[in-house]
Coordinates of C-alpha atoms and ligand atoms in Angstrom, one line a residue:
M40 CA -22.1 -22.9 8.3
S41 CA -22.6 -19.3 9.6
M42 CA -22.0 -16.2 7.6
Q43 CA -19.0 -15.4 9.8
A44 CA -17.5 -18.9 9.1
V45 CA -17.9 -18.4 5.4
L46 CA -16.2 -15.0 5.5
L47 CA -13.4 -16.4 7.6
A48 CA -12.8 -19.3 5.2
V49 CA -12.8 -17.1 2.1
K50 CA -10.4 -14.6 3.8
K51 CA -8.0 -17.5 4.5
L52 CA -8.3 -18.8 1.0
V53 CA -7.6 -15.4 -0.6
H54 CA -4.7 -14.7 1.8
E55 CA -3.1 -18.0 1.1
H56 CA -3.6 -17.6 -2.6
C57 CA -2.3 -14.1 -3.1
G58 CA -1.5 -12.5 0.2
L59 CA -4.4 -9.9 0.3
V60 CA -5.4 -9.1 3.8
L61 CA -9.2 -8.5 4.0
E62 CA -9.6 -7.3 7.5
G63 CA -11.2 -4.1 8.8
I64 CA -12.6 -1.9 6.1
A65 CA -11.7 -4.3 3.3
E66 CA -14.1 -6.8 4.9
D67 CA -17.0 -4.9 3.5
R68 CA -15.5 -5.2 0.0
L69 CA -15.2 -8.9 0.5
Y70 CA -18.8 -9.2 1.6
K71 CA -20.1 -7.2 -1.4
A72 CA -17.9 -9.3 -3.7
L73 CA -19.3 -12.5 -2.3
E74 CA -22.9 -11.4 -2.6
S75 CA -22.5 -10.3 -6.2
G76 CA -20.4 -13.4 -7.1
A77 CA -23.1 -15.7 -5.7
A78 CA -25.8 -13.8 -7.6
Q79 CA -23.9 -13.9 -10.9
T80 CA -23.2 -17.6 -10.6
N81 CA -26.7 -18.5 -9.5
C82 CA -25.6 -19.9 -6.2
K83 CA -28.3 -20.4 -3.6
N84 CA -26.3 -18.9 -0.8
L85 CA -22.8 -17.9 0.2
Q86 CA -21.9 -21.3 1.3
E87 CA -22.6 -22.8 -2.1
Y88 CA -20.6 -19.9 -3.7
K89 CA -17.7 -20.7 -1.3
R90 CA -17.7 -24.3 -2.6
L91 CA -17.8 -23.1 -6.1
I92 CA -14.8 -20.8 -5.8
R93 CA -12.9 -23.7 -4.2
S94 CA -13.4 -25.9 -7.2
D95 CA -13.8 -23.5 -10.2
K96 CA -10.6 -21.6 -11.0
Q97 CA -12.4 -19.1 -13.2
A98 CA -15.0 -18.2 -10.5
F99 CA -12.2 -17.8 -8.0
E100 CA -10.3 -15.5 -10.4
Q101 CA -13.4 -13.4 -10.9
L102 CA -13.8 -13.0 -7.1
I103 CA -10.1 -12.0 -6.8
S104 CA -10.6 -9.4 -9.4
Q105 CA -13.4 -7.9 -7.3
L106 CA -11.0 -7.8 -4.3
T107 CA -8.0 -6.1 -5.7
V108 CA -7.5 -2.3 -5.5
N109 CA -6.3 -1.1 -8.9
E110 CA -5.8 2.5 -8.2
T111 CA -3.0 3.9 -10.4
Y112 CA -2.1 6.7 -12.8
F113 CA 0.6 7.8 -15.2
F114 CA 3.8 9.1 -13.9
R115 CA 3.0 8.4 -10.3
E116 CA 5.9 9.6 -8.1
P117 CA 7.7 11.1 -11.1
E118 CA 10.9 11.8 -9.1
Q119 CA 11.5 8.1 -8.9
I120 CA 11.1 7.7 -12.7
Q121 CA 13.4 10.6 -13.3
L122 CA 16.1 9.2 -11.0
L123 CA 15.8 5.9 -12.8
V124 CA 16.1 7.3 -16.3
D125 CA 18.6 10.0 -15.7
V126 CA 20.9 8.4 -13.1
L127 CA 20.4 4.7 -12.6
I128 CA 19.7 3.5 -16.2
P129 CA 23.1 4.8 -17.4
Q130 CA 24.8 2.8 -14.7
V131 CA 22.8 -0.3 -15.5
L132 CA 23.6 0.1 -19.2
A133 CA 27.3 0.6 -18.3
H134 CA 27.3 -2.5 -16.0
K135 CA 25.6 -4.7 -18.5
N136 CA 28.0 -3.6 -21.3
D137 CA 25.8 -4.8 -24.1
A138 CA 25.0 -8.1 -22.5
G139 CA 21.4 -8.1 -23.6
P140 CA 18.7 -5.5 -23.0
V141 CA 18.0 -4.1 -19.5
R142 CA 15.2 -6.2 -18.1
I143 CA 12.5 -4.3 -16.2
L144 CA 9.5 -5.7 -14.4
S145 CA 6.5 -3.8 -13.2
A146 CA 5.0 -6.1 -10.6
G147 CA 1.4 -5.3 -9.7
C148 CA 1.1 -3.1 -12.8
S149 CA -2.7 -2.8 -12.6
S150 CA -4.1 -1.1 -15.8
G151 CA -0.7 -0.5 -17.2
E152 CA 0.0 3.2 -16.4
E153 CA 3.2 2.4 -14.5
P154 CA 5.0 0.3 -17.2
Y155 CA 3.8 2.6 -20.0
S156 CA 5.1 5.6 -18.1
L157 CA 8.5 3.9 -18.0
V158 CA 8.4 3.3 -21.7
M159 CA 7.4 6.9 -22.4
A160 CA 10.2 8.3 -20.1
L161 CA 12.8 5.9 -21.7
Q162 CA 11.7 6.8 -25.2
N163 CA 12.0 10.5 -24.3
T164 CA 15.7 9.9 -23.6
Y165 CA 16.7 6.9 -25.7
G166 CA 14.4 7.5 -28.7
E167 CA 14.3 4.6 -31.2
R168 CA 17.0 2.7 -29.4
T169 CA 14.5 2.1 -26.5
E170 CA 13.2 -1.1 -28.1
Q171 CA 16.6 -2.6 -28.5
L172 CA 18.0 -1.4 -25.1
F173 CA 15.1 -2.4 -22.8
H174 CA 12.8 -5.3 -22.3
I175 CA 9.8 -4.4 -20.2
D176 CA 7.5 -7.0 -18.5
A177 CA 4.5 -6.1 -16.5
G178 CA 2.4 -8.5 -14.4
D179 CA -0.7 -8.5 -12.3
L180 CA -2.8 -11.0 -10.4
D181 CA -6.0 -9.5 -11.6
L182 CA -6.7 -10.9 -15.1
R183 CA -9.5 -8.4 -15.8
I184 CA -7.3 -5.4 -15.2
L185 CA -4.5 -6.9 -17.4
E186 CA -6.9 -7.0 -20.3
K187 CA -7.6 -3.3 -19.8
A188 CA -3.8 -2.7 -19.6
R189 CA -3.3 -4.4 -23.0
Q190 CA -6.0 -2.3 -24.6
G191 CA -4.3 0.9 -23.5
I192 CA -7.4 3.1 -23.5
Y193 CA -7.6 5.6 -20.6
S194 CA -9.9 8.2 -19.1
E195 CA -9.0 11.6 -17.7
F196 CA -8.6 10.0 -14.3
S197 CA -5.3 8.3 -15.3
F198 CA -3.7 11.6 -16.1
R199 CA -3.8 13.2 -12.6
G200 CA -0.8 15.5 -12.3
V201 CA 0.7 14.5 -15.6
E202 CA 2.4 17.2 -17.7
P203 CA 0.1 17.8 -20.7
H204 CA 2.9 17.2 -23.2
W205 CA 3.0 13.5 -22.5
R206 CA -0.6 13.1 -23.4
E207 CA -0.3 15.2 -26.5
R208 CA 2.7 13.2 -27.7
Y209 CA 1.7 9.6 -26.9
F210 CA -2.1 9.5 -27.0
Q211 CA -4.9 9.8 -29.6
T212 CA -8.1 11.2 -28.4
S213 CA -11.3 9.3 -29.2
T214 CA -14.9 9.3 -28.0
N215 CA -14.2 6.5 -25.6
G216 CA -11.0 7.9 -24.1
Y217 CA -7.3 8.4 -24.8
H218 CA -5.7 5.7 -26.9
L219 CA -2.0 5.0 -26.2
R220 CA 0.0 4.9 -29.4
Q221 CA 1.1 1.5 -30.6
E222 CA 4.8 2.5 -30.4
V223 CA 4.5 2.5 -26.6
R224 CA 2.0 -0.3 -26.2
K225 CA 4.1 -2.8 -28.2
Q226 CA 7.0 -2.4 -25.8
V227 CA 5.3 -3.7 -22.7
H228 CA 4.8 -7.5 -22.4
F229 CA 1.9 -8.2 -20.0
H230 CA 1.7 -11.5 -18.1
P231 CA -0.6 -12.9 -15.4
L232 CA 1.5 -12.8 -12.3
N233 CA 0.8 -13.9 -8.7
L234 CA 3.7 -12.8 -6.6
L235 CA 2.8 -15.4 -4.0
A236 CA 3.1 -18.3 -6.4
T237 CA 5.8 -20.8 -5.9
D238 CA 6.6 -21.3 -9.6
F239 CA 7.0 -18.6 -12.2
P240 CA 6.9 -18.9 -16.0
E241 CA 10.3 -19.4 -17.5
H242 CA 10.4 -15.9 -19.0
I243 CA 9.8 -14.1 -15.7
K244 CA 13.4 -13.9 -14.5
N245 CA 16.7 -12.1 -14.6
Y246 CA 15.5 -8.6 -13.9
D247 CA 17.8 -5.6 -13.5
I248 CA 15.1 -3.4 -12.3
V249 CA 11.8 -4.2 -10.5
F250 CA 9.0 -1.7 -9.8
F251 CA 6.8 -3.0 -7.0
R252 CA 5.0 0.1 -6.0
N253 CA 1.8 0.5 -4.0
V254 CA 1.1 -3.2 -3.8
S255 CA 2.8 -4.2 -0.6
I256 CA 0.3 -2.0 1.4
Y257 CA -2.3 -4.7 1.0
F258 CA 0.0 -7.4 2.6
D259 CA 1.1 -8.3 6.1
T260 CA 4.7 -8.3 7.0
D261 CA 5.2 -12.0 6.5
T262 CA 3.8 -11.9 3.0
R263 CA 5.9 -8.9 2.2
R264 CA 8.9 -10.9 3.3
V265 CA 8.0 -13.9 1.2
I266 CA 7.6 -11.6 -1.8
Q267 CA 10.9 -10.0 -1.3
H268 CA 12.5 -13.4 -1.3
T269 CA 10.7 -14.1 -4.5
F270 CA 12.1 -10.9 -6.1
N271 CA 15.5 -11.9 -4.8
E272 CA 15.2 -15.0 -7.0
L273 CA 13.8 -13.2 -10.0
M274 CA 16.4 -10.4 -9.9
N275 CA 19.9 -10.4 -11.3
A276 CA 22.9 -10.4 -8.9
Q277 CA 23.2 -6.7 -9.4
S278 CA 19.8 -5.1 -9.5
I279 CA 17.4 -2.4 -8.2
L280 CA 14.0 -2.6 -6.5
F281 CA 11.7 0.3 -6.3
L282 CA 8.7 0.6 -4.0
G283 CA 6.4 3.5 -3.4
S284 CA 8.2 6.1 -1.2
S285 CA 5.8 5.6 1.7
E286 CA 6.4 1.8 1.6
I287 CA 10.1 1.8 2.0
L288 CA 10.4 1.3 5.7
G289 CA 7.7 -1.3 5.9
N290 CA 9.7 -3.3 3.4
D291 CA 13.1 -2.8 5.0
L292 CA 13.2 -6.4 6.1
G293 CA 16.8 -7.3 5.7
V294 CA 16.4 -9.0 2.4
F295 CA 17.7 -6.1 0.2
E296 CA 20.0 -3.3 1.1
L297 CA 18.3 0.1 1.5
A298 CA 19.9 2.9 -0.6
E299 CA 19.3 6.6 -1.1
Q300 CA 20.1 8.9 -3.9
E301 CA 18.9 12.4 -4.6
G302 CA 16.4 12.0 -1.8
Q303 CA 14.8 8.9 -3.3
Y304 CA 14.9 5.6 -1.5
F305 CA 15.2 2.2 -3.2
F306 CA 16.6 -1.2 -2.5
I307 CA 19.6 -2.8 -4.2
K308 CA 20.9 -6.3 -4.6
G309 CA 24.7 -6.6 -4.9
D310 CA 26.9 -3.6 -4.6
V311 CA 27.4 -2.2 -8.1
Y312 CA 24.4 0.3 -7.8
R313 CA 25.1 1.4 -4.2
P314 CA 25.2 5.2 -4.4
V315 CA 28.5 6.7 -3.2
N316 CA 26.9 9.1 -0.6
S317 CA 23.8 7.1 0.3
Q318 CA 22.0 8.7 3.3
A319 CA 20.0 5.5 3.8
F320 CA 19.7 4.4 7.4
S321 CA 18.4 0.9 7.5
W322 CA 16.9 -0.6 10.6
S323 CA 17.6 -4.1 9.4
Q324 CA 20.8 -5.0 7.6
P325 CA 20.7 -7.7 5.0
V326 CA 22.0 -10.8 6.7
R327 CA 24.6 -12.6 4.6
T328 CA 25.5 -15.6 6.8
Q329 CA 24.8 -19.3 6.4
A330 CA 21.5 -18.8 8.1
D331 CA 20.6 -16.1 5.6
P332 CA 17.0 -16.7 4.5
V333 CA 18.0 -15.3 1.1
A334 CA 19.9 -18.5 0.5
R335 CA 16.9 -20.7 1.4
S336 CA 14.4 -22.1 -1.0
H337 CA 11.3 -20.1 -1.6
E338 CA 9.2 -23.0 -0.5
L339 CA 10.9 -23.1 2.9
V340 CA 10.4 -19.4 3.4
R341 CA 6.7 -19.9 2.6
K342 CA 6.5 -22.5 5.3
E343 CA 8.2 -20.2 7.7
R344 CA 5.6 -17.5 7.1
L345 CA 3.8 -18.3 10.3
L346 CA 6.8 -18.0 12.5
P347 CA 7.5 -14.7 14.2
A348 CA 9.8 -12.4 12.2
Q349 CA 12.7 -12.7 14.7
S350 CA 13.0 -16.4 14.3
I351 CA 13.4 -16.1 10.5
E352 CA 15.6 -13.1 10.3
P353 CA 17.8 -11.9 13.2
S354 CA 18.0 -8.4 11.9
R355 CA 19.9 -5.8 13.9
F356 CA 16.7 -4.0 14.7
N357 CA 14.9 -7.1 15.9
R358 CA 17.9 -8.0 18.1
S359 CA 17.8 -4.7 19.7
L360 CA 14.2 -5.3 20.8
T361 CA 15.2 -8.2 23.0
D362 CA 18.8 -7.4 23.7
K363 CA 18.9 -4.6 26.3
Q364 CA 22.6 -4.2 25.9
S365 CA 22.4 -3.4 22.3
V366 CA 19.9 -0.6 23.1
A367 CA 22.2 0.7 25.8
Q368 CA 25.3 0.6 23.5
P369 CA 24.0 1.0 20.1
P370 CA 26.2 0.9 17.1
V371 CA 27.0 4.3 15.6
E372 CA 24.2 4.3 13.1
Q373 CA 21.7 3.0 15.6
A374 CA 22.6 5.9 18.0
R375 CA 21.1 8.4 15.6
V376 CA 17.8 9.7 16.9
P377 CA 15.0 8.1 14.7
D378 CA 12.9 10.7 12.9
L379 CA 9.2 10.9 13.2
A380 CA 8.6 10.3 9.5
R381 CA 10.2 6.9 9.7
I382 CA 8.2 6.1 12.8
Q383 CA 5.0 7.0 10.9
Q384 CA 6.0 4.7 8.1
L385 CA 6.5 1.8 10.5
M386 CA 3.0 2.5 11.9
R387 CA 1.5 2.7 8.4
F388 CA 3.1 -0.7 7.7
G389 CA 1.6 -2.5 10.7
E390 CA 4.8 -2.5 12.7
P391 CA 3.5 -0.8 15.9
Q392 CA 5.9 -2.5 18.2
R393 CA 8.9 -1.4 16.3
A394 CA 7.4 2.1 16.1
L395 CA 6.7 2.1 19.9
H396 CA 10.3 1.1 20.6
L397 CA 11.6 4.0 18.6
L398 CA 9.1 6.4 20.1
D399 CA 10.3 5.4 23.6
H400 CA 13.8 6.0 22.4
L401 CA 12.9 9.4 21.0
I402 CA 11.0 10.5 24.1
A403 CA 13.8 9.2 26.4
S404 CA 16.3 11.2 24.4
G405 CA 14.4 14.4 25.4
H406 CA 12.1 14.8 22.4
Q407 CA 9.1 16.4 24.1
H408 CA 7.3 17.4 20.9
Y409 CA 3.5 16.8 21.2
S410 CA 3.6 14.7 18.0
A411 CA 5.7 12.0 19.7
Y412 CA 3.0 11.8 22.4
L413 CA 0.3 11.7 19.8
L414 CA 1.9 8.8 17.9
K415 CA 2.4 6.9 21.1
S416 CA -1.2 7.4 22.2
W417 CA -2.3 6.2 18.8
I418 CA -0.3 3.0 19.1
L419 CA -1.6 2.5 22.7
L420 CA -5.1 3.0 21.6
N421 CA -4.7 0.4 18.9
N422 CA -3.5 -1.9 21.7
Q423 CA -6.7 -1.0 23.5
Q424 CA -4.6 0.3 26.4
F425 CA -7.1 3.1 27.1
Q426 CA -5.7 4.5 30.3
E427 CA -2.2 4.8 28.9
T428 CA -3.7 6.3 25.7
E429 CA -5.4 8.9 27.9
H430 CA -2.1 9.8 29.6
F431 CA -0.2 10.5 26.5
L432 CA -3.1 12.1 24.7
Q433 CA -3.4 14.5 27.6
L434 CA 0.3 15.5 27.3
A435 CA -0.3 16.1 23.6
L436 CA -3.5 18.0 23.9
S437 CA -2.2 20.2 26.7
A438 CA 0.6 21.3 24.4
E439 CA -1.7 21.6 21.3
P440 CA -5.4 21.7 22.4
W441 CA -6.6 22.2 18.9
S442 CA -4.6 19.4 17.3
I443 CA -6.8 17.7 14.7
D444 CA -5.0 14.4 15.3
G445 CA -5.4 14.7 19.0
M446 CA -9.1 15.4 18.9
L447 CA -9.7 12.6 16.4
I448 CA -7.8 10.1 18.5
K449 CA -9.9 11.3 21.5
G450 CA -13.1 10.6 19.4
L451 CA -11.9 7.2 18.4
S452 CA -10.9 6.4 22.0
C453 CA -14.5 7.2 23.1
K454 CA -16.0 5.3 20.2
W455 CA -13.9 2.2 21.0
Q456 CA -15.0 2.4 24.6
N457 CA -18.6 2.6 23.5
D458 CA -19.0 6.2 24.7
L459 CA -20.8 7.1 21.4
S460 CA -22.0 10.5 22.5
G461 CA -18.6 11.5 23.7
A462 CA -17.2 10.3 20.4
Q463 CA -19.7 12.4 18.5
Q464 CA -18.8 15.5 20.4
W465 CA -15.1 15.1 19.6
F466 CA -15.7 14.4 15.9
K467 CA -17.9 17.5 15.7
K468 CA -15.1 19.5 17.4
V469 CA -12.7 18.2 14.7
I470 CA -15.1 19.2 12.0
Y471 CA -15.6 22.6 13.6
S472 CA -11.9 23.4 13.4
C473 CA -11.3 21.6 10.1
P474 CA -14.5 21.3 8.0
E475 CA -12.7 19.3 5.3
C476 CA -11.5 16.5 7.6
W477 CA -13.3 13.7 5.8
P478 CA -12.4 11.0 8.3
A479 CA -14.2 12.9 11.1
H480 CA -17.3 13.1 8.9
Y481 CA -17.0 9.5 8.1
Y482 CA -16.6 8.3 11.7
L483 CA -19.4 10.7 12.7
A484 CA -21.6 9.2 10.0
D485 CA -20.9 5.7 11.2
I486 CA -21.9 6.6 14.8
C487 CA -25.1 8.4 13.7
R488 CA -26.0 5.3 11.6
Q489 CA -25.4 3.0 14.5
Q490 CA -27.6 5.2 16.7
G491 CA -30.4 5.2 14.1
Q492 CA -29.9 8.9 13.3
A493 CA -30.5 8.3 9.6
S494 CA -30.7 11.8 8.3
A495 CA -27.6 13.0 10.2
A496 CA -25.7 9.9 9.0
L497 CA -26.8 10.5 5.4
K498 CA -25.7 14.1 5.6
A499 CA -22.3 13.2 7.0
Y500 CA -21.7 10.4 4.3
Q501 CA -22.7 12.9 1.6
T502 CA -20.2 15.4 3.0
V503 CA -17.5 12.6 2.7
M504 CA -18.5 12.0 -0.9
R505 CA -18.5 15.7 -1.7
I506 CA -15.0 16.1 -0.4
L507 CA -13.6 13.0 -2.0
S508 CA -15.4 13.1 -5.3
D509 CA -14.2 16.7 -5.8
N510 CA -10.7 15.6 -5.1
P511 CA -10.0 11.8 -4.5
S512 CA -6.6 12.7 -3.1
A513 CA -8.0 15.3 -0.7
S514 CA -5.9 15.4 2.5
D515 CA -7.4 13.6 5.5
C516 CA -6.1 16.6 7.5
M517 CA -4.1 14.4 9.8
L518 CA -0.6 15.7 10.4
W519 CA 0.8 12.7 12.3
I520 CA -1.6 9.8 12.5
P521 CA -1.7 7.3 9.6
L522 CA -5.5 6.5 9.7
P523 CA -6.4 3.0 8.4
L524 CA -8.9 4.5 6.0
P525 CA -8.1 3.8 2.3
V526 CA -10.0 6.4 0.2
G527 CA -11.3 3.8 -2.3
D528 CA -12.9 1.8 0.6
V529 CA -14.3 4.9 2.2
V530 CA -15.9 6.1 -1.0
F531 CA -17.3 2.6 -1.7
L532 CA -18.8 2.3 1.8
S533 CA -20.1 5.8 1.9
K534 CA -21.9 5.3 -1.5
R535 CA -23.3 2.0 -0.2
H536 CA -24.6 3.6 3.1
I537 CA -26.0 6.6 1.2
E538 CA -28.0 4.2 -1.0
Q539 CA -29.2 2.1 1.9
L540 CA -30.0 5.1 4.1
S541 CA -31.9 6.9 1.3
N542 CA -33.9 3.8 0.5
G543 CA -34.7 3.3 4.2
M544 CA -35.8 6.9 4.5
Q545 CA -38.0 6.6 1.4
T546 CA -39.6 3.4 2.8
T547 CA -40.2 5.1 6.1
R548 CA -41.8 8.1 4.4
A549 CA -43.9 5.8 2.3
G550 CA -45.1 4.0 5.4
Y551 CA -46.5 7.2 6.9
Ligands
SAM696 C1 -2.8 -0.1 -6.3 S1 -2.3 -1.1 -7.7 C2 -0.7 -0.5 -8.0 C3 -0.4 -0.2 -9.4 C4 0.9 0.4 -9.7 N1 2.0 -0.4 -9.3 C5 1.1 1.8 -9.1 O1 1.9 2.0 -8.3 O2 0.4 2.7 -9.5 C6 -2.0 -2.7 -6.9 C7 -2.1 -3.8 -7.9 O3 -1.4 -5.0 -7.3 C8 -2.1 -6.1 -7.7 N2 -1.8 -7.3 -6.8 C9 -2.3 -7.5 -5.6 N3 -1.8 -8.7 -5.1 C10 -1.0 -9.2 -6.1 C11 -0.2 -10.4 -6.1 N4 -0.2 -11.3 -5.2 N5 0.5 -10.6 -7.2 C12 0.5 -9.7 -8.3 N6 -0.2 -8.5 -8.2 C13 -1.0 -8.3 -7.1 C14 -3.5 -5.7 -7.8 O4 -4.3 -6.5 -8.6 C15 -3.5 -4.3 -8.2 O5 -3.7 -4.2 -9.6

């Protein structure tokens, strides 16, 4: 069995088990995990290791743990937590009217910063009554990270952007890190949780509030849909679902209703928590007919995963893709001109056709801004429609010749058409106008490496590392284009290439 075949088989296994998509840059992570897994388990080769993970649950779980991205920190997106505690919790308490504690789930909790932040914020408002008023569960697929969550010991890194008073009040400093106080730790019940499972333990149910933030980015649309149906089963008839703010549109799949309050977006089930003046504009309304997938069994929905979205869920938006008349005579809401931020979100969530449809709508409505051309050229480039890409890129660059996004797309267009020296020139031009644009350094490094220019490649990877290790949330300098470059992966790969290139250069020097 070839190496490619092993990779393909493991990707499939992992995707079916937990939904993680290991394409593109994540493929390198998979490769590294397979190599180290095989070495640790004394397998002769990757094929033997593949057989092992098929038969040995523990070995498989260890591999999964290598593949998850556990990036998290305390009080991430604090505006959401504030809205929850100040505005929504009082409504939930009023609605429940003493019928048991408010049940909260942090799904994909990683090392625990999210559920613990919720406890701290609740304690801040509800004091000693927190324990009696709230039941907080937290679950993750990765058993190793759950163990870390239970320990509650953190490094400086988990406190990015956290107001110092939280740390002073709830943590004890020790030589090995910041220890979360027992009064907070005891309030979170951690459980192993695979959101793609078909059966859930008896105690995982009846939630009033679910936090599912920064997890769906690792899934494709079909998996996200399956997981939403799962949540639908695990949540109470009146309940609230939070996702990361950049994930909202990619999860607006017609299962839950999108709501907005005080500028924060979330999903609701039932109508009790629907904000009075919600500004939410949903592309896909929840379908509440007999054919409603919500009413179907989870198992059936899983089976339908491979069907195209439209056949599962005739959302208003999907209909409009095929039904010309509904585009010509849109309902009042649909007639609003879509804004670019929403189109960007769709692109980030791997929904280029929906994004393209809206862009065409936007451009046809007279929106001549260069950003619309940029976004369109980016989608076309990803479809490998190089001539059309060039056309729209030209329109964008003639309006804004020094657009970082435009020049970077140009570089990638050259790269993907194998014009490596053209690509190099464009990436250098980007770096000239924006020296901190780490994606340009990264792409440049890759090309230099491919062309055997080891020292130039090394220098460019080192620049990437300098920018990102100083500040892991450094901007990629793109104003419009959601580049498919997760920082964790870029750091991981850059380190690896630096190591290999340095070793290679030492060997070459030694050879002289
Ligand atoms: C980036 S962290 C998000 C942590 C936290 N929710 C936050 O927003 O900071 C993503 C987590 O999702 C978990 N995860 C991935 N697939 C999962 C699945 N199928 N079921 C449960 N958790 C999953 C990963 O193990 C990882 O710890």
